[in-house]
mmCIF file of C-alpha atoms in Angstrom:
data_model
loop_
_atom_site.group_PDB
_atom_site.id
_atom_site.type_symbol
_atom_site.label_atom_id
_atom_site.label_comp_id
_atom_site.label_asym_id
_atom_site.label_seq_id
_atom_site.Cartn_x
_atom_site.Cartn_y
_atom_site.Cartn_z
ATOM 1 C CA UNK A 156 -160.359 -130.020 -129.790
ATOM 2 C CA UNK A 157 -159.119 -128.871 -126.503
ATOM 3 C CA UNK A 158 -160.685 -130.171 -123.654
ATOM 4 C CA UNK A 159 -162.119 -127.872 -120.989
ATOM 5 C CA UNK A 160 -160.434 -128.362 -116.677
ATOM 6 C CA UNK A 161 -161.720 -126.036 -113.976
ATOM 7 C CA UNK A 162 -160.333 -125.847 -110.569
ATOM 8 C CA UNK A 163 -160.072 -123.777 -107.541
ATOM 9 C CA UNK A 164 -157.784 -122.261 -105.696
ATOM 10 C CA UNK A 165 -159.921 -120.883 -102.059
ATOM 11 C CA UNK A 166 -159.423 -119.359 -98.792
ATOM 12 C CA UNK A 167 -160.670 -118.245 -95.764
ATOM 13 C CA UNK A 168 -160.723 -114.477 -94.776
ATOM 14 C CA UNK A 169 -159.958 -113.632 -90.421
ATOM 15 C CA UNK A 170 -164.283 -113.532 -90.547
ATOM 16 C CA UNK A 171 -164.110 -117.274 -92.104
ATOM 17 C CA UNK A 172 -165.972 -115.721 -95.017
ATOM 18 C CA UNK A 173 -164.615 -118.238 -97.624
ATOM 19 C CA UNK A 174 -163.401 -116.630 -101.367
ATOM 20 C CA UNK A 175 -162.824 -118.952 -104.514
ATOM 21 C CA UNK A 176 -161.254 -118.436 -107.231
ATOM 22 C CA UNK A 177 -161.922 -120.101 -110.245
ATOM 23 C CA UNK A 178 -158.952 -121.814 -112.911
ATOM 24 C CA UNK A 179 -159.800 -122.485 -115.706
ATOM 25 C CA UNK A 180 -157.097 -124.427 -118.281
ATOM 26 C CA UNK A 181 -158.542 -123.959 -122.283
ATOM 27 C CA UNK A 182 -155.815 -125.389 -124.564
ATOM 28 C CA UNK A 183 -152.720 -123.486 -123.899
ATOM 29 C CA UNK A 184 -154.549 -121.007 -121.980
ATOM 30 C CA UNK A 185 -155.694 -120.517 -117.826
ATOM 31 C CA UNK A 186 -157.920 -117.863 -117.072
ATOM 32 C CA UNK A 187 -158.134 -116.723 -112.966
ATOM 33 C CA UNK A 188 -161.818 -115.500 -112.073
ATOM 34 C CA UNK A 189 -162.459 -114.870 -108.831
ATOM 35 C CA UNK A 190 -165.786 -115.080 -107.115
ATOM 36 C CA UNK A 191 -166.002 -112.496 -104.686
ATOM 37 C CA UNK A 192 -164.627 -109.002 -106.808
ATOM 38 C CA UNK A 193 -165.503 -110.452 -110.050
ATOM 39 C CA UNK A 194 -161.445 -109.992 -111.141
ATOM 40 C CA UNK A 195 -160.375 -111.788 -113.730
ATOM 41 C CA UNK A 196 -156.565 -112.223 -115.929
ATOM 42 C CA UNK A 197 -154.715 -114.960 -117.837
ATOM 43 C CA UNK A 198 -151.955 -116.468 -116.317
ATOM 44 C CA UNK A 199 -149.787 -118.211 -118.356
ATOM 45 C CA UNK A 200 -147.458 -119.785 -116.092
ATOM 46 C CA UNK A 201 -147.916 -120.256 -111.644
ATOM 47 C CA UNK A 202 -152.126 -119.381 -112.247
ATOM 48 C CA UNK A 203 -151.810 -121.434 -108.353
ATOM 49 C CA UNK A 204 -149.858 -119.227 -106.566
ATOM 50 C CA UNK A 205 -151.329 -115.922 -108.959
ATOM 51 C CA UNK A 206 -155.169 -116.837 -107.535
ATOM 52 C CA UNK A 207 -154.278 -116.957 -104.083
ATOM 53 C CA UNK A 208 -152.047 -114.324 -104.031
ATOM 54 C CA UNK A 209 -154.621 -111.853 -105.439
ATOM 55 C CA UNK A 210 -157.329 -114.098 -102.748
ATOM 56 C CA UNK A 211 -154.510 -112.178 -99.833
ATOM 57 C CA UNK A 212 -153.946 -109.279 -101.615
ATOM 58 C CA UNK A 213 -157.727 -108.393 -102.074
ATOM 59 C CA UNK A 214 -159.569 -110.419 -99.817
ATOM 60 C CA UNK A 215 -157.019 -110.414 -96.995
ATOM 61 C CA UNK A 216 -158.029 -114.097 -97.096
ATOM 62 C CA UNK A 217 -154.943 -115.891 -96.395
ATOM 63 C CA UNK A 218 -156.316 -119.679 -94.753
ATOM 64 C CA UNK A 219 -156.308 -122.602 -96.597
ATOM 65 C CA UNK A 220 -160.191 -123.963 -94.643
ATOM 66 C CA UNK A 221 -158.839 -128.008 -96.268
ATOM 67 C CA UNK A 222 -155.588 -127.795 -93.696
#
């Protein structure tokens, strides 16, 4: 039985709106899904980097709200 874990990558755009990509891990597979545009993608390597790239390119969201 494999356990499922989730994490998220969030960034804010220049208007202060927060955009979030969920990273869901099940076994050796990771699935990325954007809550803003319903973009989905499997990612085997560097899922958080791919999530950051999507947020920057698709939503121009580059500001880390936790920083």
